[in-house]
PDB file of C-alpha atoms in Angstrom:
ATOM      1  CA  UNK J1157    -124.423  95.385  72.428  1.00  0.00           C
ATOM      2  CA  UNK J1158    -125.474  92.631  74.816  1.00  0.00           C
ATOM      3  CA  UNK J1159    -127.921  91.230  72.285  1.00  0.00           C
ATOM      4  CA  UNK J1160    -125.344  91.270  69.492  1.00  0.00           C
ATOM      5  CA  UNK J1161    -122.768  89.525  71.651  1.00  0.00           C
ATOM      6  CA  UNK J1162    -125.266  86.923  72.872  1.00  0.00           C
ATOM      7  CA  UNK J1163    -126.442  86.130  69.348  1.00  0.00           C
ATOM      8  CA  UNK J1164    -122.860  85.996  68.074  1.00  0.00           C
ATOM      9  CA  UNK J1165    -121.713  83.562  70.746  1.00  0.00           C
ATOM     10  CA  UNK J1166    -124.815  81.368  70.404  1.00  0.00           C
ATOM     11  CA  UNK J1167    -125.046  81.723  66.609  1.00  0.00           C
ATOM     12  CA  UNK J1168    -124.785  77.967  66.018  1.00  0.00           C
ATOM     13  CA  UNK J1169    -128.071  77.424  67.878  1.00  0.00           C
ATOM     14  CA  UNK J1170    -130.192  79.753  65.731  1.00  0.00           C
ATOM     15  CA  UNK J1171    -131.049  80.213  62.090  1.00  0.00           C
ATOM     16  CA  UNK J1172    -129.575  83.331  60.500  1.00  0.00           C
ATOM     17  CA  UNK J1173    -133.072  84.616  59.754  1.00  0.00           C
ATOM     18  CA  UNK J1174    -134.117  84.234  63.419  1.00  0.00           C
ATOM     19  CA  UNK J1175    -131.045  86.207  64.514  1.00  0.00           C
ATOM     20  CA  UNK J1176    -131.807  88.989  62.039  1.00  0.00           C
ATOM     21  CA  UNK J1177    -135.449  89.197  63.124  1.00  0.00           C
ATOM     22  CA  UNK J1178    -134.485  89.303  66.811  1.00  0.00           C
ATOM     23  CA  UNK J1179    -131.859  92.017  66.201  1.00  0.00           C
ATOM     24  CA  UNK J1180    -134.328  94.173  64.286  1.00  0.00           C
ATOM     25  CA  UNK J1181    -137.082  93.687  66.883  1.00  0.00           C
ATOM     26  CA  UNK J1182    -134.764  94.567  69.757  1.00  0.00           C
ATOM     27  CA  UNK J1183    -133.228  97.531  67.902  1.00  0.00           C
ATOM     28  CA  UNK J1184    -136.683  98.968  67.241  1.00  0.00           C
ATOM     29  CA  UNK J1185    -137.867  98.545  70.853  1.00  0.00           C
ATOM     30  CA  UNK J1186    -134.666  99.596  72.631  1.00  0.00           C
ATOM     31  CA  UNK J1187    -133.139 102.168  70.260  1.00  0.00           C
ATOM     32  CA  UNK J1188    -135.409 103.544  67.567  1.00  0.00           C
ATOM     33  CA  UNK J1189    -138.663 104.056  69.487  1.00  0.00           C
ATOM     34  CA  UNK J1190    -136.929 105.532  72.594  1.00  0.00           C
ATOM     35  CA  UNK J1191    -134.964 108.005  70.420  1.00  0.00           C
ATOM     36  CA  UNK J1192    -138.123 109.087  68.595  1.00  0.00           C
ATOM     37  CA  UNK J1193    -139.920 109.444  71.944  1.00  0.00           C
ATOM     38  CA  UNK J1194    -137.094 111.587  73.379  1.00  0.00           C
ATOM     39  CA  UNK J1195    -137.128 113.773  70.287  1.00  0.00           C
ATOM     40  CA  UNK J1196    -140.909 114.133  70.633  1.00  0.00           C
ATOM     41  CA  UNK J1197    -140.540 115.133  74.310  1.00  0.00           C
ATOM     42  CA  UNK J1198    -137.922 117.729  73.324  1.00  0.00           C
ATOM     43  CA  UNK J1199    -140.129 119.156  70.568  1.00  0.00           C
ATOM     44  CA  UNK J1200    -143.158 119.530  72.865  1.00  0.00           C
ATOM     45  CA  UNK J1201    -141.004 121.051  75.623  1.00  0.00           C
ATOM     46  CA  UNK J1202    -141.244 118.263  78.215  1.00  0.00           C
ATOM     47  CA  UNK J1203    -137.428 117.960  78.351  1.00  0.00           C
ATOM     48  CA  UNK J1204    -134.814 120.673  77.959  1.00  0.00           C
ATOM     49  CA  UNK J1205    -132.260 118.562  76.123  1.00  0.00           C
ATOM     50  CA  UNK J1206    -131.557 114.987  75.132  1.00  0.00           C
ATOM     51  CA  UNK J1207    -129.188 114.773  78.129  1.00  0.00           C
ATOM     52  CA  UNK J1208    -132.166 115.138  80.534  1.00  0.00           C
ATOM     53  CA  UNK J1209    -130.341 116.669  83.488  1.00  0.00           C
ATOM     54  CA  UNK J1210    -133.396 117.479  85.624  1.00  0.00           C
ATOM     55  CA  UNK J1211    -134.742 114.739  87.891  1.00  0.00           C
ATOM     56  CA  UNK J1212    -138.403 115.499  87.099  1.00  0.00           C
ATOM     57  CA  UNK J1213    -137.813 115.318  83.350  1.00  0.00           C
ATOM     58  CA  UNK J1214    -136.337 111.800  83.587  1.00  0.00           C
ATOM     59  CA  UNK J1215    -139.489 110.145  84.937  1.00  0.00           C
ATOM     60  CA  UNK J1216    -141.532 109.985  81.740  1.00  0.00           C
ATOM     61  CA  UNK J1217    -138.741 108.578  79.518  1.00  0.00           C
ATOM     62  CA  UNK J1218    -137.858 105.914  82.102  1.00  0.00           C
ATOM     63  CA  UNK J1219    -141.501 104.913  82.551  1.00  0.00           C
ATOM     64  CA  UNK J1220    -141.822 104.676  78.763  1.00  0.00           C
ATOM     65  CA  UNK J1221    -138.702 102.504  78.638  1.00  0.00           C
ATOM     66  CA  UNK J1222    -140.205 100.152  81.235  1.00  0.00           C
ATOM     67  CA  UNK J1223    -143.295  99.858  79.042  1.00  0.00           C
ATOM     68  CA  UNK J1224    -141.203  99.004  75.972  1.00  0.00           C
ATOM     69  CA  UNK J1225    -139.142  96.454  77.898  1.00  0.00           C
ATOM     70  CA  UNK J1226    -142.380  94.881  79.141  1.00  0.00           C
ATOM     71  CA  UNK J1227    -143.510  94.451  75.530  1.00  0.00           C
ATOM     72  CA  UNK J1228    -140.197  92.788  74.729  1.00  0.00           C
ATOM     73  CA  UNK J1229    -140.404  90.509  77.763  1.00  0.00           C
ATOM     74  CA  UNK J1230    -143.950  89.426  76.893  1.00  0.00           C
ATOM     75  CA  UNK J1231    -142.521  87.683  73.850  1.00  0.00           C
ATOM     76  CA  UNK J1232    -142.895  83.982  74.665  1.00  0.00           C
ATOM     77  CA  UNK J1233    -140.511  83.249  71.807  1.00  0.00           C
ATOM     78  CA  UNK J1234    -137.702  85.183  73.474  1.00  0.00           C
ATOM     79  CA  UNK J1235    -138.161  83.375  76.783  1.00  0.00           C
ATOM     80  CA  UNK J1236    -138.298  79.928  75.233  1.00  0.00           C
ATOM     81  CA  UNK J1237    -135.518  80.228  72.687  1.00  0.00           C
ATOM     82  CA  UNK J1238    -133.115  82.662  74.359  1.00  0.00           C
ATOM     83  CA  UNK J1239    -133.501  82.461  78.140  1.00  0.00           C
ATOM     84  CA  UNK J1240    -130.179  84.202  78.846  1.00  0.00           C
ATOM     85  CA  UNK J1241    -131.145  87.148  76.667  1.00  0.00           C
ATOM     86  CA  UNK J1242    -134.615  87.212  78.225  1.00  0.00           C
ATOM     87  CA  UNK J1243    -133.071  87.451  81.695  1.00  0.00           C
ATOM     88  CA  UNK J1244    -130.673  90.168  80.475  1.00  0.00           C
ATOM     89  CA  UNK J1245    -133.671  92.284  79.493  1.00  0.00           C
ATOM     90  CA  UNK J1246    -135.504  91.411  82.709  1.00  0.00           C
ATOM     91  CA  UNK J1247    -132.451  92.667  84.605  1.00  0.00           C
ATOM     92  CA  UNK J1248    -132.452  95.784  82.430  1.00  0.00           C
ATOM     93  CA  UNK J1249    -136.100  96.449  83.172  1.00  0.00           C
ATOM     94  CA  UNK J1250    -135.467  95.882  86.879  1.00  0.00           C
ATOM     95  CA  UNK J1251    -132.585  98.365  86.776  1.00  0.00           C
ATOM     96  CA  UNK J1252    -134.804 100.885  84.980  1.00  0.00           C
ATOM     97  CA  UNK J1253    -137.490 100.490  87.661  1.00  0.00           C
ATOM     98  CA  UNK J1254    -134.854 101.025  90.368  1.00  0.00           C
ATOM     99  CA  UNK J1255    -133.612 104.162  88.572  1.00  0.00           C
ATOM    100  CA  UNK J1256    -137.217 105.371  88.379  1.00  0.00           C
ATOM    101  CA  UNK J1257    -137.610 104.706  92.112  1.00  0.00           C
ATOM    102  CA  UNK J1258    -134.530 106.812  92.815  1.00  0.00           C
ATOM    103  CA  UNK J1259    -136.131 109.668  90.858  1.00  0.00           C
ATOM    104  CA  UNK J1260    -139.112 109.630  93.195  1.00  0.00           C
ATOM    105  CA  UNK J1261    -136.579 110.052  96.013  1.00  0.00           C
ATOM    106  CA  UNK J1262    -135.202 113.069  94.111  1.00  0.00           C
ATOM    107  CA  UNK J1263    -131.971 111.195  93.362  1.00  0.00           C
ATOM    108  CA  UNK J1264    -130.688 110.669  89.862  1.00  0.00           C
ATOM    109  CA  UNK J1265    -128.423 107.786  88.901  1.00  0.00           C
ATOM    110  CA  UNK J1266    -126.258 107.477  85.809  1.00  0.00           C
ATOM    111  CA  UNK J1267    -128.138 105.642  83.088  1.00  0.00           C
ATOM    112  CA  UNK J1268    -124.863 105.248  81.200  1.00  0.00           C
ATOM    113  CA  UNK J1269    -123.359 103.401  84.158  1.00  0.00           C
ATOM    114  CA  UNK J1270    -126.491 101.270  84.528  1.00  0.00           C
ATOM    115  CA  UNK J1271    -125.928 100.105  80.975  1.00  0.00           C
ATOM    116  CA  UNK J1272    -122.230  99.475  81.539  1.00  0.00           C
ATOM    117  CA  UNK J1273    -122.819  97.572  84.781  1.00  0.00           C
ATOM    118  CA  UNK J1274    -125.547  95.429  83.198  1.00  0.00           C
ATOM    119  CA  UNK J1275    -123.483  94.685  80.095  1.00  0.00           C
ATOM    120  CA  UNK J1276    -120.380  93.797  82.090  1.00  0.00           C
ATOM    121  CA  UNK J1277    -122.202  91.359  84.358  1.00  0.00           C
ATOM    122  CA  UNK J1278    -124.088  89.873  81.382  1.00  0.00           C
ATOM    123  CA  UNK J1279    -120.819  89.175  79.566  1.00  0.00           C
ATOM    124  CA  UNK J1280    -119.425  87.570  82.731  1.00  0.00           C
ATOM    125  CA  UNK J1281    -122.558  85.379  82.835  1.00  0.00           C
ATOM    126  CA  UNK J1282    -122.096  84.355  79.201  1.00  0.00           C
ATOM    127  CA  UNK J1283    -118.503  83.418  79.983  1.00  0.00           C
ATOM    128  CA  UNK J1284    -119.602  81.307  82.946  1.00  0.00           C
ATOM    129  CA  UNK J1285    -122.381  79.597  81.008  1.00  0.00           C
ATOM    130  CA  UNK J1286    -120.345  78.743  77.919  1.00  0.00           C
ATOM    131  CA  UNK J1287    -117.009  78.139  79.612  1.00  0.00           C
ATOM    132  CA  UNK J1288    -115.404  80.337  76.948  1.00  0.00           C
ATOM    133  CA  UNK J1289    -112.464  82.415  78.071  1.00  0.00           C
ATOM    134  CA  UNK J1290    -113.557  85.931  77.180  1.00  0.00           C
ATOM    135  CA  UNK J1291    -111.661  87.538  80.029  1.00  0.00           C
ATOM    136  CA  UNK J1292    -110.122  89.995  77.539  1.00  0.00           C
ATOM    137  CA  UNK J1293    -113.627  91.277  76.748  1.00  0.00           C
ATOM    138  CA  UNK J1294    -114.581  91.463  80.418  1.00  0.00           C
ATOM    139  CA  UNK J1295    -111.388  93.412  81.163  1.00  0.00           C
ATOM    140  CA  UNK J1296    -112.121  95.727  78.223  1.00  0.00           C
ATOM    141  CA  UNK J1297    -115.629  96.319  79.591  1.00  0.00           C
ATOM    142  CA  UNK J1298    -114.244  97.303  82.995  1.00  0.00           C
ATOM    143  CA  UNK J1299    -111.896  99.755  81.264  1.00  0.00           C
ATOM    144  CA  UNK J1300    -114.895 101.060  79.297  1.00  0.00           C
ATOM    145  CA  UNK J1301    -116.791 101.473  82.598  1.00  0.00           C
ATOM    146  CA  UNK J1302    -113.968 103.663  83.851  1.00  0.00           C
ATOM    147  CA  UNK J1303    -113.925 105.656  80.620  1.00  0.00           C
ATOM    148  CA  UNK J1304    -117.680 106.212  80.705  1.00  0.00           C
ATOM    149  CA  UNK J1305    -117.589 107.234  84.374  1.00  0.00           C
ATOM    150  CA  UNK J1306    -114.680 109.612  83.720  1.00  0.00           C
ATOM    151  CA  UNK J1307    -116.461 111.208  80.777  1.00  0.00           C
ATOM    152  CA  UNK J1308    -119.635 111.714  82.827  1.00  0.00           C
ATOM    153  CA  UNK J1309    -117.560 113.393  85.552  1.00  0.00           C
ATOM    154  CA  UNK J1310    -115.727 115.610  83.046  1.00  0.00           C
ATOM    155  CA  UNK J1311    -119.037 116.648  81.505  1.00  0.00           C
ATOM    156  CA  UNK J1312    -120.291 117.425  85.021  1.00  0.00           C
ATOM    157  CA  UNK J1313    -123.333 115.270  84.259  1.00  0.00           C
ATOM    158  CA  UNK J1314    -123.003 113.224  87.473  1.00  0.00           C
ATOM    159  CA  UNK J1315    -121.114 113.004  90.733  1.00  0.00           C
ATOM    160  CA  UNK J1316    -119.340 109.948  92.154  1.00  0.00           C
ATOM    161  CA  UNK J1317    -122.397 108.781  94.093  1.00  0.00           C
ATOM    162  CA  UNK J1318    -124.670 108.901  91.045  1.00  0.00           C
ATOM    163  CA  UNK J1319    -122.088 106.987  88.994  1.00  0.00           C
ATOM    164  CA  UNK J1320    -121.596 104.329  91.662  1.00  0.00           C
ATOM    165  CA  UNK J1321    -125.345 103.930  92.220  1.00  0.00           C
ATOM    166  CA  UNK J1322    -125.828 103.658  88.465  1.00  0.00           C
ATOM    167  CA  UNK J1323    -123.177 100.955  88.089  1.00  0.00           C
ATOM    168  CA  UNK J1324    -124.569  98.937  91.004  1.00  0.00           C
ATOM    169  CA  UNK J1325    -128.141  99.400  89.760  1.00  0.00           C
ATOM    170  CA  UNK J1326    -127.143  97.828  86.448  1.00  0.00           C
ATOM    171  CA  UNK J1327    -124.865  95.148  87.884  1.00  0.00           C
ATOM    172  CA  UNK J1328    -126.847  93.723  90.794  1.00  0.00           C
ATOM    173  CA  UNK J1329    -130.093  92.699  89.028  1.00  0.00           C
ATOM    174  CA  UNK J1330    -128.021  90.835  86.446  1.00  0.00           C
ATOM    175  CA  UNK J1331    -126.047  89.051  89.150  1.00  0.00           C
ATOM    176  CA  UNK J1332    -129.218  88.116  91.023  1.00  0.00           C
ATOM    177  CA  UNK J1333    -130.765  86.713  87.831  1.00  0.00           C
ATOM    178  CA  UNK J1334    -127.736  84.461  87.282  1.00  0.00           C
ATOM    179  CA  UNK J1335    -129.471  82.113  89.726  1.00  0.00           C
ATOM    180  CA  UNK J1336    -132.191  81.462  87.139  1.00  0.00           C
ATOM    181  CA  UNK J1337    -129.845  81.379  84.175  1.00  0.00           C
ATOM    182  CA  UNK J1338    -126.621  79.637  85.125  1.00  0.00           C
TER     183      UNK J1338
END
């Protein structure tokens, strides 16, 4: 979602073909390959379900995600042509490493809330950089954060601490990276 929004807002700076290639590349590395990997782990019995409730079972998928994000970040083209998007993914990889660190402390954090926190702060950064008033979108994202957190509580997937840690784990790396972006 962050990539789509970034490329939509900055669409005048890129050729349509470049946008399409970047969207496909990012979709493959951040959606398709991770889903196939999770399915593979389920089939071979390394995880009980796609929800991955157990702390020990979360380590391998998160480490794999860090590897995929590293491949994405090694793209010189991304850094040179889309520095804001590059820093968004750097913040995402940082948040994933923090979540992995929590697992080694036997503490799980909400990956859903990491994503929501990162996306919300990224959209705020886009608004600051462009000067566009997208406060309606930022407000909608905060409402979505509440909806995601509520659903995770109702599903008994997380407690308040795990949700809060997840949100902060996604939000803070993005905010720190604003220094290099804005």
